[in-house]
Amino acid sequence: QLKLQESGPGLVRPSETLALTCTVSGGSISSVDHFWGWIRQPPGKGLEWIGSIYFAGNSYYNPSLKDRLTMSVDPSKNHFSLSLTSVAAVDTAIYYCARFRRRAARPGPQDLWGQGIQVTVSS
Amino acid sequence: DIQMTQSPSSLSASVGDRVTITCQASDDIRMFLNWYKQKPGKAPELLIYDASNLETGVPSRFSGSGSGTDFTLTINNLQPDDVATYFCQQYDDLPPLTFGGGTKVEI
């Protein structure tokens, strides 16, 4: 059974870079039928899509984060990663990694999610 | 960006009731609309994809309908396990992929 697991620091200082990794187990990240990506949820609020990436490297980013965001995928380690620079308190959230079904060469429904990782931005 | 507006933001119903949640898109998204259920402290899970397709393993009391700009999630015979927040999501026009604000369902 395929599973996703987020890892990374729970606390990041303002203006620093947040780096998270999602490890895929029980299946291959090199699936032609799926994208992989991140969604976050600030405390007590709704869901915000961050971005999605294909194993071959093509990616889609949320325009609101595009200038600070880099996503990468490493098929040899079966994981994908997120890097968000210049973080501030507004970036405090639970960060979920997820598998996206590929639809017309774009990311579609998210059919598998990690458990989420709480990230707090604070000095 | 396409804005997704859900209503109501919260509701309270009784076990066995039929519950209806609506989601309106700011522009035509054809059938590219998904519904998710999120229990407190848990990750969301996919319920309905492409407006009306029930995800494998989801009880048949859940159903979705609509196209274009107006969509509905219906829960028949509401059960205690259905207490959760429900989100709609469009993926026709991306980036960005966008979510509705959520509907909290209580019993």
mmCIF file of C-alpha atoms in Angstrom:
data_model
loop_
_atom_site.group_PDB
_atom_site.id
_atom_site.type_symbol
_atom_site.label_atom_id
_atom_site.label_comp_id
_atom_site.label_asym_id
_atom_site.label_seq_id
_atom_site.Cartn_x
_atom_site.Cartn_y
_atom_site.Cartn_z
ATOM 1 C CA GLN A 1 0.000 0.000 0.000
ATOM 2 C CA LEU A 2 1.463 3.314 -1.086
ATOM 3 C CA LYS A 3 2.136 5.825 1.688
ATOM 4 C CA LEU A 4 3.479 9.363 1.865
ATOM 5 C CA GLN A 5 5.449 10.741 4.818
ATOM 6 C CA GLU A 6 6.501 14.351 5.325
ATOM 7 C CA SER A 7 9.727 15.247 7.110
ATOM 8 C CA GLY A 8 11.473 18.467 8.021
ATOM 9 C CA PRO A 9 11.863 21.032 10.808
ATOM 10 C CA GLY A 10 8.897 21.979 12.932
ATOM 11 C CA LEU A 11 10.283 25.447 13.641
ATOM 12 C CA VAL A 12 11.795 27.898 11.172
ATOM 13 C CA ARG A 13 13.080 31.409 11.909
ATOM 14 C CA PRO A 14 11.583 34.361 10.004
ATOM 15 C CA SER A 15 13.435 35.201 6.770
ATOM 16 C CA GLU A 16 14.992 31.720 6.631
ATOM 17 C CA THR A 17 14.239 28.864 4.208
ATOM 18 C CA LEU A 18 11.743 26.108 4.879
ATOM 19 C CA ALA A 19 12.785 22.748 3.455
ATOM 20 C CA LEU A 20 10.439 19.748 3.516
ATOM 21 C CA THR A 21 10.694 16.275 1.996
ATOM 22 C CA CYS A 22 7.963 13.765 1.220
ATOM 23 C CA THR A 23 9.052 10.131 1.029
ATOM 24 C CA VAL A 24 6.940 7.735 -0.996
ATOM 25 C CA SER A 25 6.852 4.109 0.150
ATOM 26 C CA GLY A 26 5.057 1.090 -1.258
ATOM 27 C CA GLY A 27 5.139 2.414 -4.807
ATOM 28 C CA SER A 28 7.204 4.343 -7.319
ATOM 29 C CA ILE A 29 7.371 8.097 -7.647
ATOM 30 C CA SER A 30 8.107 7.533 -11.353
ATOM 31 C CA SER A 31 4.472 6.773 -12.119
ATOM 32 C CA VAL A 32 3.387 8.146 -15.503
ATOM 33 C CA ASP A 33 -0.135 8.574 -14.136
ATOM 34 C CA HIS A 34 0.617 10.891 -11.228
ATOM 35 C CA PHE A 35 1.957 14.235 -10.141
ATOM 36 C CA TRP A 36 3.210 14.855 -6.600
ATOM 37 C CA GLY A 37 2.788 18.002 -4.605
ATOM 38 C CA TRP A 38 2.120 20.078 -1.517
ATOM 39 C CA ILE A 39 -0.915 21.656 0.114
ATOM 40 C CA ARG A 40 -0.909 23.667 3.324
ATOM 41 C CA GLN A 41 -3.438 24.661 5.959
ATOM 42 C CA PRO A 42 -2.887 27.585 8.338
ATOM 43 C CA PRO A 43 -4.252 27.107 11.884
ATOM 44 C CA GLY A 44 -8.046 27.042 11.856
ATOM 45 C CA LYS A 45 -8.217 27.933 8.161
ATOM 46 C CA GLY A 46 -8.799 26.360 4.768
ATOM 47 C CA LEU A 47 -6.572 24.592 2.270
ATOM 48 C CA GLU A 48 -4.066 26.239 -0.054
ATOM 49 C CA TRP A 49 -2.406 24.445 -2.962
ATOM 50 C CA ILE A 50 1.338 25.149 -3.053
ATOM 51 C CA GLY A 51 2.508 23.304 -6.151
ATOM 52 C CA SER A 52 2.815 20.019 -8.026
ATOM 53 C CA ILE A 53 5.656 18.264 -9.844
ATOM 54 C CA TYR A 54 5.963 15.320 -12.247
ATOM 55 C CA PHE A 55 8.737 12.727 -11.934
ATOM 56 C CA ALA A 56 10.248 14.047 -15.170
ATOM 57 C CA GLY A 57 10.573 17.455 -13.529
ATOM 58 C CA ASN A 58 7.822 19.588 -15.068
ATOM 59 C CA SER A 59 6.031 21.543 -12.396
ATOM 60 C CA TYR A 60 3.160 23.880 -11.558
ATOM 61 C CA TYR A 61 3.482 26.480 -8.791
ATOM 62 C CA ASN A 62 0.932 28.677 -7.045
ATOM 63 C CA PRO A 63 1.578 32.172 -8.480
ATOM 64 C CA SER A 64 1.246 33.647 -4.981
ATOM 65 C CA LEU A 65 4.323 31.626 -3.870
ATOM 66 C CA LYS A 66 6.176 31.303 -7.145
ATOM 67 C CA ASP A 67 8.934 33.813 -6.353
ATOM 68 C CA ARG A 68 9.900 31.951 -3.141
ATOM 69 C CA LEU A 69 9.172 28.358 -4.111
ATOM 70 C CA THR A 70 11.254 25.575 -5.588
ATOM 71 C CA MET A 71 10.091 21.988 -5.883
ATOM 72 C CA SER A 72 12.227 19.030 -6.898
ATOM 73 C CA VAL A 73 11.861 15.283 -7.345
ATOM 74 C CA ASP A 74 14.471 12.561 -6.818
ATOM 75 C CA PRO A 75 13.349 9.255 -8.372
ATOM 76 C CA SER A 76 16.466 7.478 -7.067
ATOM 77 C CA LYS A 77 15.389 8.214 -3.476
ATOM 78 C CA ASN A 78 11.679 8.004 -4.229
ATOM 79 C CA HIS A 79 11.036 11.367 -2.670
ATOM 80 C CA PHE A 80 10.166 14.924 -3.608
ATOM 81 C CA SER A 81 10.943 18.170 -1.858
ATOM 82 C CA LEU A 82 9.824 21.725 -1.247
ATOM 83 C CA SER A 83 11.948 24.789 -0.556
ATOM 84 C CA LEU A 84 10.261 28.032 0.483
ATOM 85 C CA THR A 85 12.524 31.020 1.031
ATOM 86 C CA SER A 86 12.103 34.157 3.152
ATOM 87 C CA VAL A 87 9.418 32.661 5.365
ATOM 88 C CA ALA A 88 7.230 34.775 7.634
ATOM 89 C CA ALA A 89 4.557 34.125 10.255
ATOM 90 C CA VAL A 90 1.925 33.787 7.504
ATOM 91 C CA ASP A 91 3.703 30.623 6.348
ATOM 92 C CA THR A 92 2.884 28.899 9.647
ATOM 93 C CA ALA A 93 0.694 25.940 8.704
ATOM 94 C CA ILE A 94 0.298 22.199 8.494
ATOM 95 C CA TYR A 95 2.012 21.125 5.284
ATOM 96 C CA TYR A 96 0.623 18.064 3.518
ATOM 97 C CA CYS A 97 2.225 16.178 0.672
ATOM 98 C CA ALA A 98 -0.119 14.424 -1.717
ATOM 99 C CA ARG A 99 -0.373 12.329 -4.852
ATOM 100 C CA PHE A 100 -2.244 13.976 -7.735
ATOM 101 C CA ARG A 101 -3.847 11.974 -10.511
ATOM 102 C CA ARG A 102 -2.581 13.148 -13.883
ATOM 103 C CA ARG A 103 -5.335 14.660 -16.022
ATOM 104 C CA ALA A 104 -4.630 15.987 -19.523
ATOM 105 C CA ALA A 105 -0.948 16.292 -18.589
ATOM 106 C CA ARG A 106 -1.843 18.377 -15.511
ATOM 107 C CA PRO A 107 -2.295 17.660 -11.788
ATOM 108 C CA GLY A 108 -5.810 16.526 -10.913
ATOM 109 C CA PRO A 109 -7.570 14.993 -7.892
ATOM 110 C CA GLN A 110 -5.451 14.228 -4.829
ATOM 111 C CA ASP A 111 -6.133 10.603 -3.990
ATOM 112 C CA LEU A 112 -3.446 10.014 -1.353
ATOM 113 C CA TRP A 113 -2.199 12.339 1.378
ATOM 114 C CA GLY A 114 0.530 12.304 3.970
ATOM 115 C CA GLN A 115 -0.416 12.810 7.609
ATOM 116 C CA GLY A 116 0.880 16.388 7.520
ATOM 117 C CA ILE A 117 3.680 18.189 9.340
ATOM 118 C CA GLN A 118 3.205 21.254 11.519
ATOM 119 C CA VAL A 119 5.586 24.069 10.611
ATOM 120 C CA THR A 120 5.802 27.165 12.798
ATOM 121 C CA VAL A 121 7.639 30.303 11.735
ATOM 122 C CA SER A 122 8.853 32.128 14.819
ATOM 123 C CA SER A 123 11.977 33.650 16.282
ATOM 124 C CA ASP B 1 -7.766 32.958 -10.564
ATOM 125 C CA ILE B 2 -11.019 31.049 -10.222
ATOM 126 C CA GLN B 3 -12.705 31.661 -6.855
ATOM 127 C CA MET B 4 -14.689 28.846 -5.239
ATOM 128 C CA THR B 5 -17.552 29.830 -2.934
ATOM 129 C CA GLN B 6 -19.052 27.205 -0.654
ATOM 130 C CA SER B 7 -22.283 27.457 1.297
ATOM 131 C CA PRO B 8 -23.203 27.165 4.012
ATOM 132 C CA SER B 9 -20.003 27.647 6.008
ATOM 133 C CA SER B 10 -21.424 25.403 8.714
ATOM 134 C CA LEU B 11 -24.532 23.354 9.386
ATOM 135 C CA SER B 12 -26.044 21.149 12.045
ATOM 136 C CA ALA B 13 -28.236 18.187 11.176
ATOM 137 C CA SER B 14 -29.547 14.999 12.736
ATOM 138 C CA VAL B 15 -28.541 11.405 12.146
ATOM 139 C CA GLY B 16 -30.456 10.120 9.132
ATOM 140 C CA ASP B 17 -30.934 13.553 7.549
ATOM 141 C CA ARG B 18 -30.064 14.508 3.995
ATOM 142 C CA VAL B 19 -27.451 17.253 3.829
ATOM 143 C CA THR B 20 -26.664 19.424 0.818
ATOM 144 C CA ILE B 21 -23.551 21.563 0.355
ATOM 145 C CA THR B 22 -23.122 23.848 -2.633
ATOM 146 C CA CYS B 23 -20.026 25.142 -4.360
ATOM 147 C CA GLN B 24 -20.019 27.917 -6.945
ATOM 148 C CA ALA B 25 -17.116 28.704 -9.254
ATOM 149 C CA SER B 26 -16.404 32.251 -10.440
ATOM 150 C CA ASP B 27 -16.038 30.945 -14.006
ATOM 151 C CA ASP B 28 -16.888 27.836 -16.005
ATOM 152 C CA ILE B 29 -14.820 24.849 -14.775
ATOM 153 C CA ARG B 30 -16.713 22.217 -16.798
ATOM 154 C CA MET B 31 -16.641 19.036 -14.694
ATOM 155 C CA PHE B 32 -13.232 19.572 -13.055
ATOM 156 C CA LEU B 33 -14.496 19.722 -9.500
ATOM 157 C CA ASN B 34 -13.482 17.514 -6.549
ATOM 158 C CA TRP B 35 -14.876 17.143 -3.029
ATOM 159 C CA TYR B 36 -12.823 16.298 0.057
ATOM 160 C CA LYS B 37 -13.702 15.370 3.636
ATOM 161 C CA GLN B 38 -11.446 16.403 6.499
ATOM 162 C CA LYS B 39 -11.941 15.106 10.021
ATOM 163 C CA PRO B 40 -10.427 17.125 12.881
ATOM 164 C CA GLY B 41 -6.673 16.599 13.158
ATOM 165 C CA LYS B 42 -6.541 14.489 9.992
ATOM 166 C CA ALA B 43 -5.519 14.945 6.380
ATOM 167 C CA PRO B 44 -8.285 15.488 3.823
ATOM 168 C CA GLU B 45 -9.523 12.501 1.859
ATOM 169 C CA LEU B 46 -10.977 12.435 -1.645
ATOM 170 C CA LEU B 47 -14.730 11.759 -1.782
ATOM 171 C CA ILE B 48 -15.888 12.753 -5.258
ATOM 172 C CA TYR B 49 -13.842 13.562 -8.367
ATOM 173 C CA ASP B 50 -14.846 15.158 -11.647
ATOM 174 C CA ALA B 51 -18.077 16.443 -10.089
ATOM 175 C CA SER B 52 -19.952 13.161 -9.773
ATOM 176 C CA ASN B 53 -17.576 10.194 -9.580
ATOM 177 C CA LEU B 54 -17.474 8.420 -6.237
ATOM 178 C CA GLU B 55 -13.945 7.585 -5.104
ATOM 179 C CA THR B 56 -13.302 3.892 -4.394
ATOM 180 C CA GLY B 57 -14.231 2.966 -0.841
ATOM 181 C CA VAL B 58 -16.463 5.993 -0.214
ATOM 182 C CA PRO B 59 -19.973 5.092 1.010
ATOM 183 C CA SER B 60 -22.711 5.385 -1.596
ATOM 184 C CA ARG B 61 -24.665 7.820 0.619
ATOM 185 C CA PHE B 62 -22.287 10.476 -0.751
ATOM 186 C CA SER B 63 -23.038 11.870 -4.200
ATOM 187 C CA GLY B 64 -22.014 14.834 -6.314
ATOM 188 C CA SER B 65 -23.641 16.705 -9.166
ATOM 189 C CA GLY B 66 -23.290 19.798 -11.290
ATOM 190 C CA SER B 67 -21.232 21.254 -14.106
ATOM 191 C CA GLY B 68 -20.049 24.637 -15.295
ATOM 192 C CA THR B 69 -20.224 26.916 -12.262
ATOM 193 C CA ASP B 70 -22.668 25.251 -9.852
ATOM 194 C CA PHE B 71 -22.013 22.032 -7.952
ATOM 195 C CA THR B 72 -23.596 20.100 -5.104
ATOM 196 C CA LEU B 73 -22.414 17.513 -2.602
ATOM 197 C CA THR B 74 -25.231 15.488 -1.042
ATOM 198 C CA ILE B 75 -24.965 13.249 1.992
ATOM 199 C CA ASN B 76 -27.937 10.940 2.404
ATOM 200 C CA ASN B 77 -28.710 9.276 5.750
ATOM 201 C CA LEU B 78 -26.173 11.368 7.690
ATOM 202 C CA GLN B 79 -24.041 9.285 10.059
ATOM 203 C CA PRO B 80 -21.944 10.281 13.104
ATOM 204 C CA ASP B 81 -18.784 9.445 11.124
ATOM 205 C CA ASP B 82 -19.737 12.194 8.635
ATOM 206 C CA VAL B 83 -18.924 14.934 11.158
ATOM 207 C CA ALA B 84 -16.146 16.767 9.329
ATOM 208 C CA THR B 85 -15.330 19.784 7.199
ATOM 209 C CA TYR B 86 -15.973 19.399 3.474
ATOM 210 C CA PHE B 87 -14.033 21.257 0.789
ATOM 211 C CA CYS B 88 -14.618 21.634 -2.928
ATOM 212 C CA GLN B 89 -11.694 22.160 -5.320
ATOM 213 C CA GLN B 90 -11.405 23.118 -8.970
ATOM 214 C CA TYR B 91 -8.568 22.024 -11.218
ATOM 215 C CA ASP B 92 -9.769 23.189 -14.635
ATOM 216 C CA ASP B 93 -7.911 26.492 -14.617
ATOM 217 C CA LEU B 94 -4.499 26.143 -13.006
ATOM 218 C CA PRO B 95 -2.296 27.464 -11.726
ATOM 219 C CA PRO B 96 -3.608 27.931 -9.206
ATOM 220 C CA LEU B 97 -5.672 24.937 -8.256
ATOM 221 C CA THR B 98 -8.176 26.462 -5.771
ATOM 222 C CA PHE B 99 -10.312 25.286 -2.865
ATOM 223 C CA GLY B 100 -13.589 26.492 -1.458
ATOM 224 C CA GLY B 101 -13.621 27.856 2.084
ATOM 225 C CA GLY B 102 -15.077 24.697 3.600
ATOM 226 C CA THR B 103 -18.374 23.594 5.189
ATOM 227 C CA LYS B 104 -18.307 22.285 8.744
ATOM 228 C CA VAL B 105 -20.945 19.576 9.326
ATOM 229 C CA GLU B 106 -22.047 18.832 12.878
ATOM 230 C CA ILE B 107 -24.650 16.554 14.413
#
